[in-house]
Amino acid sequence: QVQLQESGPGLVRPSETLSLTCDVSGYSISSGYYWGWIRQPPGKGLEYIGSIYRGGRTDYNPSLNSRVTISVDTAKNQFSLRLSSVTAADTAVYYCARLQLDFDFWGQGTLVTVSS
Amino acid sequence: QTVVTQEPSISVSPGGTVTLTCGLTSGSVTTSHYPSWYQQTPGQAPRMLIYSTNTRSSGVPDRFSGSFLGNKAALTITGAQPDDECDYYCVLYMGSGISWVFGGGTKLTVL
């Protein structure tokens, strides 16, 4: 069974960079699929942030493109999200997921609050 | 900018049948969008119910089914149960620009 687990700081200061990591077990990232990030502000809907393929090809939501970087570490079987210049609007539960044409496995999510 | 549309809220009686839809502000939803549907209960991660329009994920009861309804993708729940009361999201694969777009979600009430 594929399992994903997000980790990272739960509090980030405004204007700083949010950094999260997703550890994958039960499947080797280098074997295929895209690996992505989705977020959900409190009480609101889901938003696709971006994704990365095993070879490093990335796909980003244009609304966040200039602030987002997703990278992969196949040796550790994990991938990461960096979101720069955060504001309160970036406060959300951040999920990592495995995706191809759909999102079949999800992490449990981690709440990141942007506040001074 | 294309937006994926869903009914904000829908109610159904226990045991009843309900259909949720997933559309586009511009154009029709087709098989090329590979519509998928997700169920999210409070405090939990979304769970995939349906992918590629009408294929049920492993372990999903057959009272959940996917199809097209006119120019939209549709999720039908037959014999709604109280546990079905939660939020439902659709996702469309757009292929370029922004590859995946989520709908705003539908809050289903079973009463």
PDB file of C-alpha atoms in Angstrom:
ATOM      1  CA  GLN A   1       0.000   0.000   0.000  1.00  0.00           C
ATOM      2  CA  VAL A   2       1.328   3.413  -0.986  1.00  0.00           C
ATOM      3  CA  GLN A   3       1.623   5.791   1.935  1.00  0.00           C
ATOM      4  CA  LEU A   4       2.575   9.461   1.999  1.00  0.00           C
ATOM      5  CA  GLN A   5       3.461  11.590   5.014  1.00  0.00           C
ATOM      6  CA  GLU A   6       3.983  15.336   5.075  1.00  0.00           C
ATOM      7  CA  SER A   7       6.392  17.002   7.482  1.00  0.00           C
ATOM      8  CA  GLY A   8       7.626  20.511   8.156  1.00  0.00           C
ATOM      9  CA  PRO A   9       7.103  23.597  10.318  1.00  0.00           C
ATOM     10  CA  GLY A  10       3.553  24.368  11.343  1.00  0.00           C
ATOM     11  CA  LEU A  11       4.244  28.102  11.658  1.00  0.00           C
ATOM     12  CA  VAL A  12       5.956  30.331   9.118  1.00  0.00           C
ATOM     13  CA  ARG A  13       6.562  34.080   9.371  1.00  0.00           C
ATOM     14  CA  PRO A  14       5.153  36.375   6.674  1.00  0.00           C
ATOM     15  CA  SER A  15       7.569  37.010   3.769  1.00  0.00           C
ATOM     16  CA  GLU A  16       9.556  33.866   4.622  1.00  0.00           C
ATOM     17  CA  THR A  17       9.682  30.551   2.767  1.00  0.00           C
ATOM     18  CA  LEU A  18       7.412  27.619   3.549  1.00  0.00           C
ATOM     19  CA  SER A  19       9.193  24.261   3.250  1.00  0.00           C
ATOM     20  CA  LEU A  20       7.520  20.856   3.419  1.00  0.00           C
ATOM     21  CA  THR A  21       8.665  17.326   2.690  1.00  0.00           C
ATOM     22  CA  CYS A  22       6.620  14.298   1.704  1.00  0.00           C
ATOM     23  CA  ASP A  23       7.984  10.868   2.560  1.00  0.00           C
ATOM     24  CA  VAL A  24       6.721   8.062   0.350  1.00  0.00           C
ATOM     25  CA  SER A  25       6.582   4.395   1.338  1.00  0.00           C
ATOM     26  CA  GLY A  26       5.255   1.360  -0.469  1.00  0.00           C
ATOM     27  CA  TYR A  27       6.267   2.672  -3.899  1.00  0.00           C
ATOM     28  CA  SER A  28       9.503   3.918  -5.409  1.00  0.00           C
ATOM     29  CA  ILE A  29       9.241   7.491  -6.723  1.00  0.00           C
ATOM     30  CA  SER A  30      11.775   6.596  -9.413  1.00  0.00           C
ATOM     31  CA  SER A  31       9.349   4.002 -10.826  1.00  0.00           C
ATOM     32  CA  GLY A  32       6.985   6.607 -12.224  1.00  0.00           C
ATOM     33  CA  TYR A  33       3.913   8.769 -11.590  1.00  0.00           C
ATOM     34  CA  TYR A  34       3.791  12.458 -10.817  1.00  0.00           C
ATOM     35  CA  TRP A  35       4.090  13.533  -7.187  1.00  0.00           C
ATOM     36  CA  GLY A  36       2.248  16.654  -6.194  1.00  0.00           C
ATOM     37  CA  TRP A  37       1.104  19.152  -3.637  1.00  0.00           C
ATOM     38  CA  ILE A  38      -2.432  20.386  -2.969  1.00  0.00           C
ATOM     39  CA  ARG A  39      -3.576  22.851  -0.340  1.00  0.00           C
ATOM     40  CA  GLN A  40      -6.829  23.706   1.406  1.00  0.00           C
ATOM     41  CA  PRO A  41      -7.300  26.990   3.299  1.00  0.00           C
ATOM     42  CA  PRO A  42      -9.429  26.627   6.427  1.00  0.00           C
ATOM     43  CA  GLY A  43     -13.068  26.172   5.478  1.00  0.00           C
ATOM     44  CA  LYS A  44     -12.352  26.389   1.757  1.00  0.00           C
ATOM     45  CA  GLY A  45     -11.805  24.128  -1.225  1.00  0.00           C
ATOM     46  CA  LEU A  46      -8.806  22.311  -2.648  1.00  0.00           C
ATOM     47  CA  GLU A  47      -6.170  23.994  -4.822  1.00  0.00           C
ATOM     48  CA  TYR A  48      -3.565  22.261  -6.968  1.00  0.00           C
ATOM     49  CA  ILE A  49      -0.111  23.733  -6.288  1.00  0.00           C
ATOM     50  CA  GLY A  50       2.129  21.708  -8.561  1.00  0.00           C
ATOM     51  CA  SER A  51       3.808  18.397  -9.212  1.00  0.00           C
ATOM     52  CA  ILE A  52       7.039  16.732 -10.270  1.00  0.00           C
ATOM     53  CA  TYR A  53       7.860  13.664 -12.327  1.00  0.00           C
ATOM     54  CA  ARG A  54      10.632  11.278 -11.371  1.00  0.00           C
ATOM     55  CA  GLY A  55      13.065  12.829 -13.838  1.00  0.00           C
ATOM     56  CA  GLY A  56      12.541  16.282 -12.420  1.00  0.00           C
ATOM     57  CA  ARG A  57       9.990  17.638 -14.895  1.00  0.00           C
ATOM     58  CA  THR A  58       7.744  20.024 -13.006  1.00  0.00           C
ATOM     59  CA  ASP A  59       4.253  21.434 -13.456  1.00  0.00           C
ATOM     60  CA  TYR A  60       3.111  24.438 -11.445  1.00  0.00           C
ATOM     61  CA  ASN A  61      -0.167  26.268 -10.960  1.00  0.00           C
ATOM     62  CA  PRO A  62       0.351  29.540 -12.861  1.00  0.00           C
ATOM     63  CA  SER A  63      -1.192  31.490  -9.976  1.00  0.00           C
ATOM     64  CA  LEU A  64       1.707  30.369  -7.743  1.00  0.00           C
ATOM     65  CA  ASN A  65       4.353  29.697 -10.385  1.00  0.00           C
ATOM     66  CA  SER A  66       6.782  32.447  -9.457  1.00  0.00           C
ATOM     67  CA  ARG A  67       6.850  31.394  -5.782  1.00  0.00           C
ATOM     68  CA  VAL A  68       6.799  27.592  -6.020  1.00  0.00           C
ATOM     69  CA  THR A  69       9.603  25.081  -6.285  1.00  0.00           C
ATOM     70  CA  ILE A  70       9.043  21.329  -6.109  1.00  0.00           C
ATOM     71  CA  SER A  71      11.993  18.976  -6.003  1.00  0.00           C
ATOM     72  CA  VAL A  72      12.508  15.238  -5.648  1.00  0.00           C
ATOM     73  CA  ASP A  73      15.089  13.124  -3.842  1.00  0.00           C
ATOM     74  CA  THR A  74      14.809   9.627  -5.251  1.00  0.00           C
ATOM     75  CA  ALA A  75      17.511   8.286  -2.904  1.00  0.00           C
ATOM     76  CA  LYS A  76      15.362   9.220   0.095  1.00  0.00           C
ATOM     77  CA  ASN A  77      12.110   8.467  -1.754  1.00  0.00           C
ATOM     78  CA  GLN A  78      10.737  11.863  -0.907  1.00  0.00           C
ATOM     79  CA  PHE A  79       9.763  15.103  -2.594  1.00  0.00           C
ATOM     80  CA  SER A  80       9.579  18.648  -1.302  1.00  0.00           C
ATOM     81  CA  LEU A  81       7.707  21.914  -1.633  1.00  0.00           C
ATOM     82  CA  ARG A  82       9.096  25.392  -1.197  1.00  0.00           C
ATOM     83  CA  LEU A  83       6.759  28.395  -1.344  1.00  0.00           C
ATOM     84  CA  SER A  84       8.450  31.753  -1.020  1.00  0.00           C
ATOM     85  CA  SER A  85       7.250  35.156   0.172  1.00  0.00           C
ATOM     86  CA  VAL A  86       4.311  33.722   2.087  1.00  0.00           C
ATOM     87  CA  THR A  87       1.399  35.774   3.388  1.00  0.00           C
ATOM     88  CA  ALA A  88      -1.599  34.970   5.561  1.00  0.00           C
ATOM     89  CA  ALA A  89      -3.388  33.838   2.402  1.00  0.00           C
ATOM     90  CA  ASP A  90      -1.017  30.869   2.257  1.00  0.00           C
ATOM     91  CA  THR A  91      -2.336  29.518   5.558  1.00  0.00           C
ATOM     92  CA  ALA A  92      -3.752  26.106   4.714  1.00  0.00           C
ATOM     93  CA  VAL A  93      -3.618  22.370   5.169  1.00  0.00           C
ATOM     94  CA  TYR A  94      -1.016  21.138   2.710  1.00  0.00           C
ATOM     95  CA  TYR A  95      -1.408  17.669   1.230  1.00  0.00           C
ATOM     96  CA  CYS A  96       1.008  15.639  -0.827  1.00  0.00           C
ATOM     97  CA  ALA A  97      -0.334  13.077  -3.266  1.00  0.00           C
ATOM     98  CA  ARG A  98       0.544  10.648  -6.012  1.00  0.00           C
ATOM     99  CA  LEU A  99      -0.989  11.622  -9.302  1.00  0.00           C
ATOM    100  CA  GLN A 100      -1.224  10.629 -12.887  1.00  0.00           C
ATOM    101  CA  LEU A 101      -4.515  11.664 -14.424  1.00  0.00           C
ATOM    102  CA  ASP A 102      -6.047  11.612 -10.944  1.00  0.00           C
ATOM    103  CA  PHE A 103      -4.903  11.762  -7.345  1.00  0.00           C
ATOM    104  CA  ASP A 104      -5.008   8.200  -6.063  1.00  0.00           C
ATOM    105  CA  PHE A 105      -3.024   8.333  -2.817  1.00  0.00           C
ATOM    106  CA  TRP A 106      -2.895  11.238  -0.378  1.00  0.00           C
ATOM    107  CA  GLY A 107      -0.986  12.124   2.748  1.00  0.00           C
ATOM    108  CA  GLN A 108      -2.956  13.011   5.868  1.00  0.00           C
ATOM    109  CA  GLY A 109      -2.135  16.698   5.450  1.00  0.00           C
ATOM    110  CA  THR A 110      -0.299  19.200   7.592  1.00  0.00           C
ATOM    111  CA  LEU A 111      -1.545  22.600   8.726  1.00  0.00           C
ATOM    112  CA  VAL A 112       0.775  25.498   8.010  1.00  0.00           C
ATOM    113  CA  THR A 113      -0.077  28.832   9.574  1.00  0.00           C
ATOM    114  CA  VAL A 114       1.501  32.045   8.335  1.00  0.00           C
ATOM    115  CA  SER A 115       1.707  34.502  11.184  1.00  0.00           C
ATOM    116  CA  SER A 116       4.163  36.761  12.923  1.00  0.00           C
TER     117      SER A 116
ATOM    118  CA  GLN B   1      -9.435  31.558 -17.111  1.00  0.00           C
ATOM    119  CA  THR B   2     -11.470  28.365 -17.100  1.00  0.00           C
ATOM    120  CA  VAL B   3     -13.193  27.513 -13.841  1.00  0.00           C
ATOM    121  CA  VAL B   4     -14.505  24.105 -12.800  1.00  0.00           C
ATOM    122  CA  THR B   5     -18.030  24.416 -11.439  1.00  0.00           C
ATOM    123  CA  GLN B   6     -19.876  22.331  -8.844  1.00  0.00           C
ATOM    124  CA  GLU B   7     -23.105  22.846  -6.945  1.00  0.00           C
ATOM    125  CA  PRO B   8     -22.169  24.478  -3.605  1.00  0.00           C
ATOM    126  CA  SER B   9     -24.657  22.357  -1.699  1.00  0.00           C
ATOM    127  CA  ILE B  10     -27.177  19.593  -2.322  1.00  0.00           C
ATOM    128  CA  SER B  11     -29.584  17.740  -0.044  1.00  0.00           C
ATOM    129  CA  VAL B  12     -30.852  14.186  -0.362  1.00  0.00           C
ATOM    130  CA  SER B  13     -33.116  12.022   1.760  1.00  0.00           C
ATOM    131  CA  PRO B  14     -31.719   8.842   3.288  1.00  0.00           C
ATOM    132  CA  GLY B  15     -32.088   6.065   0.744  1.00  0.00           C
ATOM    133  CA  GLY B  16     -32.577   8.523  -2.065  1.00  0.00           C
ATOM    134  CA  THR B  17     -30.584   9.109  -5.231  1.00  0.00           C
ATOM    135  CA  VAL B  18     -28.614  12.274  -5.877  1.00  0.00           C
ATOM    136  CA  THR B  19     -26.453  13.512  -8.735  1.00  0.00           C
ATOM    137  CA  LEU B  20     -23.604  15.987  -8.359  1.00  0.00           C
ATOM    138  CA  THR B  21     -22.186  17.650 -11.453  1.00  0.00           C
ATOM    139  CA  CYS B  22     -18.833  19.021 -12.561  1.00  0.00           C
ATOM    140  CA  GLY B  23     -18.766  21.523 -15.395  1.00  0.00           C
ATOM    141  CA  LEU B  24     -16.657  24.167 -17.079  1.00  0.00           C
ATOM    142  CA  THR B  25     -17.351  27.886 -17.371  1.00  0.00           C
ATOM    143  CA  SER B  26     -16.210  27.568 -20.968  1.00  0.00           C
ATOM    144  CA  GLY B  27     -16.842  24.442 -22.982  1.00  0.00           C
ATOM    145  CA  SER B  28     -17.868  20.888 -22.234  1.00  0.00           C
ATOM    146  CA  VAL B  29     -16.329  18.276 -19.998  1.00  0.00           C
ATOM    147  CA  THR B  30     -15.163  15.280 -22.055  1.00  0.00           C
ATOM    148  CA  THR B  31     -13.309  12.033 -21.512  1.00  0.00           C
ATOM    149  CA  SER B  32     -10.112  13.930 -22.349  1.00  0.00           C
ATOM    150  CA  HIS B  33     -10.488  15.732 -19.025  1.00  0.00           C
ATOM    151  CA  TYR B  34     -10.356  12.365 -17.200  1.00  0.00           C
ATOM    152  CA  PRO B  35     -12.868  13.523 -14.561  1.00  0.00           C
ATOM    153  CA  SER B  36     -12.230  12.184 -11.077  1.00  0.00           C
ATOM    154  CA  TRP B  37     -14.250  12.521  -7.886  1.00  0.00           C
ATOM    155  CA  TYR B  38     -13.153  12.741  -4.261  1.00  0.00           C
ATOM    156  CA  GLN B  39     -14.941  12.429  -0.950  1.00  0.00           C
ATOM    157  CA  GLN B  40     -13.726  14.448   2.028  1.00  0.00           C
ATOM    158  CA  THR B  41     -15.002  14.081   5.566  1.00  0.00           C
ATOM    159  CA  PRO B  42     -14.142  16.789   8.120  1.00  0.00           C
ATOM    160  CA  GLY B  43     -10.519  16.726   9.234  1.00  0.00           C
ATOM    161  CA  GLN B  44      -9.565  14.018   6.773  1.00  0.00           C
ATOM    162  CA  ALA B  45      -7.690  13.906   3.509  1.00  0.00           C
ATOM    163  CA  PRO B  46      -9.731  13.501   0.345  1.00  0.00           C
ATOM    164  CA  ARG B  47     -10.378   9.938  -0.816  1.00  0.00           C
ATOM    165  CA  MET B  48     -10.656   9.122  -4.509  1.00  0.00           C
ATOM    166  CA  LEU B  49     -14.022   7.593  -5.422  1.00  0.00           C
ATOM    167  CA  ILE B  50     -14.112   7.662  -9.214  1.00  0.00           C
ATOM    168  CA  TYR B  51     -11.424   8.144 -11.879  1.00  0.00           C
ATOM    169  CA  SER B  52     -11.437   8.392 -15.649  1.00  0.00           C
ATOM    170  CA  THR B  53     -15.105   9.420 -15.627  1.00  0.00           C
ATOM    171  CA  ASN B  54     -16.660   6.171 -14.392  1.00  0.00           C
ATOM    172  CA  THR B  55     -14.129   3.760 -12.846  1.00  0.00           C
ATOM    173  CA  ARG B  56     -14.578   3.137  -9.141  1.00  0.00           C
ATOM    174  CA  SER B  57     -11.510   3.102  -6.936  1.00  0.00           C
ATOM    175  CA  SER B  58     -10.735  -0.016  -4.972  1.00  0.00           C
ATOM    176  CA  GLY B  59     -13.133  -0.520  -2.087  1.00  0.00           C
ATOM    177  CA  VAL B  60     -15.661   2.095  -3.182  1.00  0.00           C
ATOM    178  CA  PRO B  61     -19.260   0.826  -2.922  1.00  0.00           C
ATOM    179  CA  ASP B  62     -21.100   0.378  -6.207  1.00  0.00           C
ATOM    180  CA  ARG B  63     -23.766   2.872  -5.127  1.00  0.00           C
ATOM    181  CA  PHE B  64     -21.260   5.519  -6.253  1.00  0.00           C
ATOM    182  CA  SER B  65     -21.117   5.859 -10.019  1.00  0.00           C
ATOM    183  CA  GLY B  66     -19.661   8.296 -12.517  1.00  0.00           C
ATOM    184  CA  SER B  67     -20.976   9.379 -15.888  1.00  0.00           C
ATOM    185  CA  PHE B  68     -21.683  12.362 -18.096  1.00  0.00           C
ATOM    186  CA  LEU B  69     -24.826  14.426 -17.797  1.00  0.00           C
ATOM    187  CA  GLY B  70     -25.114  16.713 -20.780  1.00  0.00           C
ATOM    188  CA  ASN B  71     -21.857  18.628 -21.034  1.00  0.00           C
ATOM    189  CA  LYS B  72     -20.813  17.901 -17.475  1.00  0.00           C
ATOM    190  CA  ALA B  73     -19.286  15.030 -15.542  1.00  0.00           C
ATOM    191  CA  ALA B  74     -21.595  13.572 -12.918  1.00  0.00           C
ATOM    192  CA  LEU B  75     -21.347  11.618  -9.682  1.00  0.00           C
ATOM    193  CA  THR B  76     -24.473   9.716  -8.705  1.00  0.00           C
ATOM    194  CA  ILE B  77     -25.075   8.258  -5.272  1.00  0.00           C
ATOM    195  CA  THR B  78     -27.823   5.643  -5.212  1.00  0.00           C
ATOM    196  CA  GLY B  79     -29.304   4.815  -1.818  1.00  0.00           C
ATOM    197  CA  ALA B  80     -27.695   7.682   0.080  1.00  0.00           C
ATOM    198  CA  GLN B  81     -26.612   6.909   3.621  1.00  0.00           C
ATOM    199  CA  PRO B  82     -26.011   9.269   6.544  1.00  0.00           C
ATOM    200  CA  ASP B  83     -22.256   8.579   6.284  1.00  0.00           C
ATOM    201  CA  ASP B  84     -22.322  10.049   2.776  1.00  0.00           C
ATOM    202  CA  GLU B  85     -22.872  13.497   4.275  1.00  0.00           C
ATOM    203  CA  CYS B  86     -19.607  15.332   3.573  1.00  0.00           C
ATOM    204  CA  ASP B  87     -17.855  17.328   0.836  1.00  0.00           C
ATOM    205  CA  TYR B  88     -17.305  16.077  -2.700  1.00  0.00           C
ATOM    206  CA  TYR B  89     -14.768  17.461  -5.157  1.00  0.00           C
ATOM    207  CA  CYS B  90     -14.198  16.836  -8.817  1.00  0.00           C
ATOM    208  CA  VAL B  91     -10.900  17.340 -10.624  1.00  0.00           C
ATOM    209  CA  LEU B  92     -10.358  17.828 -14.332  1.00  0.00           C
ATOM    210  CA  TYR B  93      -7.120  17.315 -16.220  1.00  0.00           C
ATOM    211  CA  MET B  94      -6.656  20.360 -18.440  1.00  0.00           C
ATOM    212  CA  GLY B  95      -3.502  19.205 -20.204  1.00  0.00           C
ATOM    213  CA  SER B  96      -1.785  22.566 -20.513  1.00  0.00           C
ATOM    214  CA  GLY B  97      -1.479  25.794 -18.582  1.00  0.00           C
ATOM    215  CA  ILE B  98      -2.642  24.478 -15.264  1.00  0.00           C
ATOM    216  CA  SER B  99      -2.723  20.726 -15.624  1.00  0.00           C
ATOM    217  CA  TRP B 100      -5.224  19.856 -12.900  1.00  0.00           C
ATOM    218  CA  VAL B 101      -8.098  22.031 -11.696  1.00  0.00           C
ATOM    219  CA  PHE B 102     -10.318  21.274  -8.715  1.00  0.00           C
ATOM    220  CA  GLY B 103     -13.955  22.211  -8.593  1.00  0.00           C
ATOM    221  CA  GLY B 104     -15.133  24.308  -5.671  1.00  0.00           C
ATOM    222  CA  GLY B 105     -16.720  21.304  -3.992  1.00  0.00           C
ATOM    223  CA  THR B 106     -20.264  20.250  -3.136  1.00  0.00           C
ATOM    224  CA  LYS B 107     -21.454  19.914   0.429  1.00  0.00           C
ATOM    225  CA  LEU B 108     -23.895  17.012   0.527  1.00  0.00           C
ATOM    226  CA  THR B 109     -26.486  16.887   3.269  1.00  0.00           C
ATOM    227  CA  VAL B 110     -28.386  13.666   3.963  1.00  0.00           C
ATOM    228  CA  LEU B 111     -31.607  14.427   5.836  1.00  0.00           C
TER     229      LEU B 111
END
